[in-house]
mmCIF file of C-alpha atoms in Angstrom:
data_model
loop_
_atom_site.group_PDB
_atom_site.id
_atom_site.type_symbol
_atom_site.label_atom_id
_atom_site.label_comp_id
_atom_site.label_asym_id
_atom_site.label_seq_id
_atom_site.Cartn_x
_atom_site.Cartn_y
_atom_site.Cartn_z
ATOM 1 C CA MET A 147 107.991 111.291 118.228
ATOM 2 C CA MET A 148 107.903 114.587 116.373
ATOM 3 C CA GLN A 149 109.725 112.961 113.439
ATOM 4 C CA LEU A 150 107.077 110.208 113.295
ATOM 5 C CA LEU A 151 104.244 112.752 113.298
ATOM 6 C CA LEU A 152 105.993 114.764 110.604
ATOM 7 C CA ARG A 153 106.475 111.636 108.477
ATOM 8 C CA GLN A 154 102.827 110.655 108.895
ATOM 9 C CA ARG A 155 101.744 114.187 108.011
ATOM 10 C CA GLN A 156 103.891 114.065 104.881
ATOM 11 C CA VAL A 157 102.433 110.710 103.849
ATOM 12 C CA MET A 158 98.917 112.056 104.456
ATOM 13 C CA PHE A 159 99.610 115.154 102.328
ATOM 14 C CA PHE A 160 101.194 112.943 99.650
ATOM 15 C CA ILE A 161 98.037 110.832 99.571
ATOM 16 C CA ILE A 162 95.841 113.944 99.326
ATOM 17 C CA ALA A 163 98.041 115.459 96.598
ATOM 18 C CA GLY A 164 98.062 112.106 94.822
ATOM 19 C CA ALA A 165 94.296 111.828 95.065
ATOM 20 C CA LEU A 166 93.825 115.308 93.612
ATOM 21 C CA SER A 167 96.323 114.515 90.858
ATOM 22 C CA ALA A 168 94.532 111.227 90.196
ATOM 23 C CA VAL A 169 91.236 113.089 89.874
ATOM 24 C CA ALA A 170 92.893 115.372 87.307
ATOM 25 C CA GLU A 171 94.397 112.371 85.510
ATOM 26 C CA ILE A 172 91.273 110.215 85.534
ATOM 27 C CA GLY A 173 89.031 113.124 84.565
ATOM 28 C CA SER A 174 91.262 114.111 81.686
ATOM 29 C CA PHE A 175 91.573 110.437 80.661
ATOM 30 C CA LYS A 176 87.789 110.186 80.501
ATOM 31 C CA ILE A 177 87.669 113.280 78.307
ATOM 32 C CA PHE A 178 90.573 112.213 76.076
ATOM 33 C CA SER A 179 89.387 108.599 75.702
ATOM 34 C CA THR A 180 85.911 109.834 74.770
ATOM 35 C CA TYR A 181 86.851 112.525 72.243
ATOM 36 C CA LEU A 182 90.247 111.559 70.784
ATOM 37 C CA PRO A 183 88.946 108.381 69.081
ATOM 38 C CA GLU A 184 86.515 110.581 67.138
ATOM 39 C CA TRP A 185 89.487 112.423 65.564
ATOM 40 C CA LEU A 186 92.000 109.558 65.617
ATOM 41 C CA PRO A 187 90.236 106.274 64.849
ATOM 42 C CA GLY A 188 93.338 104.224 65.718
ATOM 43 C CA GLU A 189 93.320 105.509 69.288
ATOM 44 C CA ARG A 190 91.129 102.652 70.559
ATOM 45 C CA ASN A 191 93.636 100.049 69.412
ATOM 46 C CA PHE A 192 97.011 101.249 68.125
ATOM 47 C CA PHE A 193 98.922 98.075 67.179
ATOM 48 C CA GLY A 194 97.533 96.307 70.230
ATOM 49 C CA ILE A 195 97.977 99.271 72.578
ATOM 50 C CA ARG A 196 94.679 100.582 73.860
ATOM 51 C CA TYR A 197 94.206 104.373 74.138
ATOM 52 C CA PRO A 198 97.923 105.300 74.060
ATOM 53 C CA LEU A 199 97.568 109.026 73.367
ATOM 54 C CA SER A 200 94.713 109.408 75.864
ATOM 55 C CA ASN A 201 96.826 107.656 78.461
ATOM 56 C CA ILE A 202 99.927 109.746 77.832
ATOM 57 C CA CYS A 203 98.063 113.085 77.724
ATOM 58 C CA SER A 204 96.065 112.366 80.867
ATOM 59 C CA THR A 205 99.174 111.171 82.694
ATOM 60 C CA GLY A 206 100.862 114.435 81.719
ATOM 61 C CA CYS A 207 97.977 116.384 83.257
ATOM 62 C CA GLY A 208 98.312 114.352 86.451
ATOM 63 C CA ILE A 209 102.103 114.845 86.558
ATOM 64 C CA ILE A 210 101.920 118.629 86.243
ATOM 65 C CA CYS A 211 99.216 118.787 88.902
ATOM 66 C CA ASN A 212 101.240 116.491 91.182
ATOM 67 C CA TYR A 213 104.440 118.500 90.745
ATOM 68 C CA PHE A 214 102.880 121.724 91.945
ATOM 69 C CA LEU A 215 101.004 120.063 94.794
ATOM 70 C CA SER A 216 104.207 118.269 95.850
ATOM 71 C CA ILE A 217 106.341 121.393 96.028
ATOM 72 C CA TRP A 218 103.612 123.463 97.664
ATOM 73 C CA PHE A 219 102.257 121.035 100.261
ATOM 74 C CA VAL A 220 104.137 117.735 100.547
ATOM 75 C CA PHE A 221 107.910 117.943 100.380
ATOM 76 C CA GLU A 222 110.437 120.482 101.539
ATOM 77 C CA ARG A 223 112.894 121.660 98.955
ATOM 78 C CA GLY A 224 115.929 119.402 98.713
ATOM 79 C CA LYS A 225 119.539 120.221 98.067
ATOM 80 C CA HIS A 226 118.952 120.521 94.313
ATOM 81 C CA SER A 227 118.275 123.725 92.436
ATOM 82 C CA ALA A 228 114.693 124.264 91.285
ATOM 83 C CA ARG A 229 115.705 123.508 87.691
ATOM 84 C CA ARG A 230 117.470 120.241 88.598
ATOM 85 C CA GLU A 231 114.630 119.291 90.943
ATOM 86 C CA PHE A 232 112.120 119.750 88.120
ATOM 87 C CA ALA A 233 114.323 117.732 85.738
ATOM 88 C CA TYR A 234 114.538 114.859 88.256
ATOM 89 C CA PHE A 235 110.806 115.076 88.855
ATOM 90 C CA MET A 236 110.154 114.823 85.114
ATOM 91 C CA GLY A 237 112.590 111.893 84.808
ATOM 92 C CA VAL A 238 110.782 109.978 87.531
ATOM 93 C CA SER A 239 107.493 110.960 85.913
ATOM 94 C CA VAL A 240 108.542 109.645 82.494
ATOM 95 C CA PHE A 241 109.504 106.337 84.124
ATOM 96 C CA SER A 242 106.165 106.336 85.961
ATOM 97 C CA THR A 243 104.293 107.110 82.750
ATOM 98 C CA VAL A 244 105.843 104.156 80.941
ATOM 99 C CA LEU A 245 105.183 101.879 83.922
ATOM 100 C CA SER A 246 101.611 103.153 84.223
ATOM 101 C CA LEU A 247 101.000 102.613 80.502
ATOM 102 C CA LEU A 248 102.321 99.046 80.712
ATOM 103 C CA LEU A 249 100.281 98.257 83.811
ATOM 104 C CA PHE A 250 97.172 99.751 82.215
ATOM 105 C CA GLN A 251 97.623 97.519 79.163
ATOM 106 C CA VAL A 252 98.036 94.399 81.319
ATOM 107 C CA PHE A 253 95.073 95.250 83.536
ATOM 108 C CA TYR A 254 92.802 96.150 80.625
ATOM 109 C CA ALA A 255 93.737 93.094 78.560
ATOM 110 C CA TYR A 256 93.943 90.420 81.254
ATOM 111 C CA VAL A 257 92.691 91.457 84.698
ATOM 112 C CA PHE A 258 89.626 93.692 84.530
ATOM 113 C CA ARG A 259 87.319 92.263 81.902
ATOM 114 C CA SER A 260 83.921 93.508 83.075
ATOM 115 C CA ASN A 261 82.315 96.605 84.539
ATOM 116 C CA PHE A 262 81.983 97.144 88.288
ATOM 117 C CA ASN A 263 78.595 98.381 89.495
ATOM 118 C CA LEU A 264 78.794 100.635 92.568
ATOM 119 C CA GLY A 265 75.028 101.016 92.744
ATOM 120 C CA PHE A 266 75.021 104.714 91.950
ATOM 121 C CA TYR A 267 77.693 104.532 89.236
ATOM 122 C CA THR A 268 79.182 101.818 87.061
ATOM 123 C CA LEU A 269 82.932 101.793 86.545
ATOM 124 C CA SER A 270 84.023 100.444 83.183
ATOM 125 C CA ALA A 271 86.915 98.009 82.847
ATOM 126 C CA LEU A 272 88.776 100.875 81.151
ATOM 127 C CA MET A 273 88.455 103.152 84.194
ATOM 128 C CA ILE A 274 89.166 100.379 86.721
ATOM 129 C CA SER A 275 92.364 99.553 84.821
ATOM 130 C CA LYS A 276 93.436 103.205 84.891
ATOM 131 C CA ILE A 277 92.715 103.551 88.616
ATOM 132 C CA ALA A 278 94.603 100.339 89.460
ATOM 133 C CA ALA A 279 97.638 101.440 87.427
ATOM 134 C CA ILE A 280 97.676 104.823 89.180
ATOM 135 C CA ALA A 281 97.466 103.194 92.621
ATOM 136 C CA LEU A 282 100.422 100.881 92.016
ATOM 137 C CA VAL A 283 102.626 103.528 90.447
ATOM 138 C CA SER A 284 101.889 105.943 93.320
ATOM 139 C CA VAL A 285 103.741 103.783 95.833
ATOM 140 C CA ILE A 286 106.868 103.792 93.665
ATOM 141 C CA ASN A 287 106.515 107.528 93.025
ATOM 142 C CA TYR A 288 106.475 108.411 96.712
ATOM 143 C CA SER A 289 109.641 106.448 97.418
ATOM 144 C CA LEU A 290 111.540 107.864 94.459
ATOM 145 C CA LYS A 291 110.413 111.431 95.001
ATOM 146 C CA LYS A 292 111.202 111.394 98.694
ATOM 147 C CA ARG A 293 114.615 109.749 98.408
ATOM 148 C CA VAL A 294 115.942 111.014 95.088
ATOM 149 C CA ILE A 295 114.327 114.355 94.359
ATOM 150 C CA PHE A 296 113.491 115.943 97.688
ATOM 151 C CA ASN A 297 116.147 114.109 99.765
ATOM 152 C CA GLY A 298 113.826 113.418 102.707
#
């Protein structure tokens, strides 16, 4: 029973850490996607890829935030050294970044074609695509981080 409660607590903290990391990622994406195209005109459509640099930079912000929240609040240290643990975390994060970028492109090009009005705020197709990509990649991240990096 205690193991079940501990597992549920860990999942809850992972969700909270993920939500805070997503806020950092989405907020920085909003900033990057607004201001980078002013300096780099190709940012809006780089050979068919929409907002690649904004996506990569904002994902990096989310990864760094998630790493620190994960080691402070979510997972116990595994059998790896801190250096190896960080290297594994970055490896999983690079994979997640590529997957997130691909999912974002698919969602933005084919799935979410119009804005979503919440009444008090309207989400653009750009932001909905980013949020959906983050949500899907989060499930994979938890499994990989728990089993590979932190040996839970």
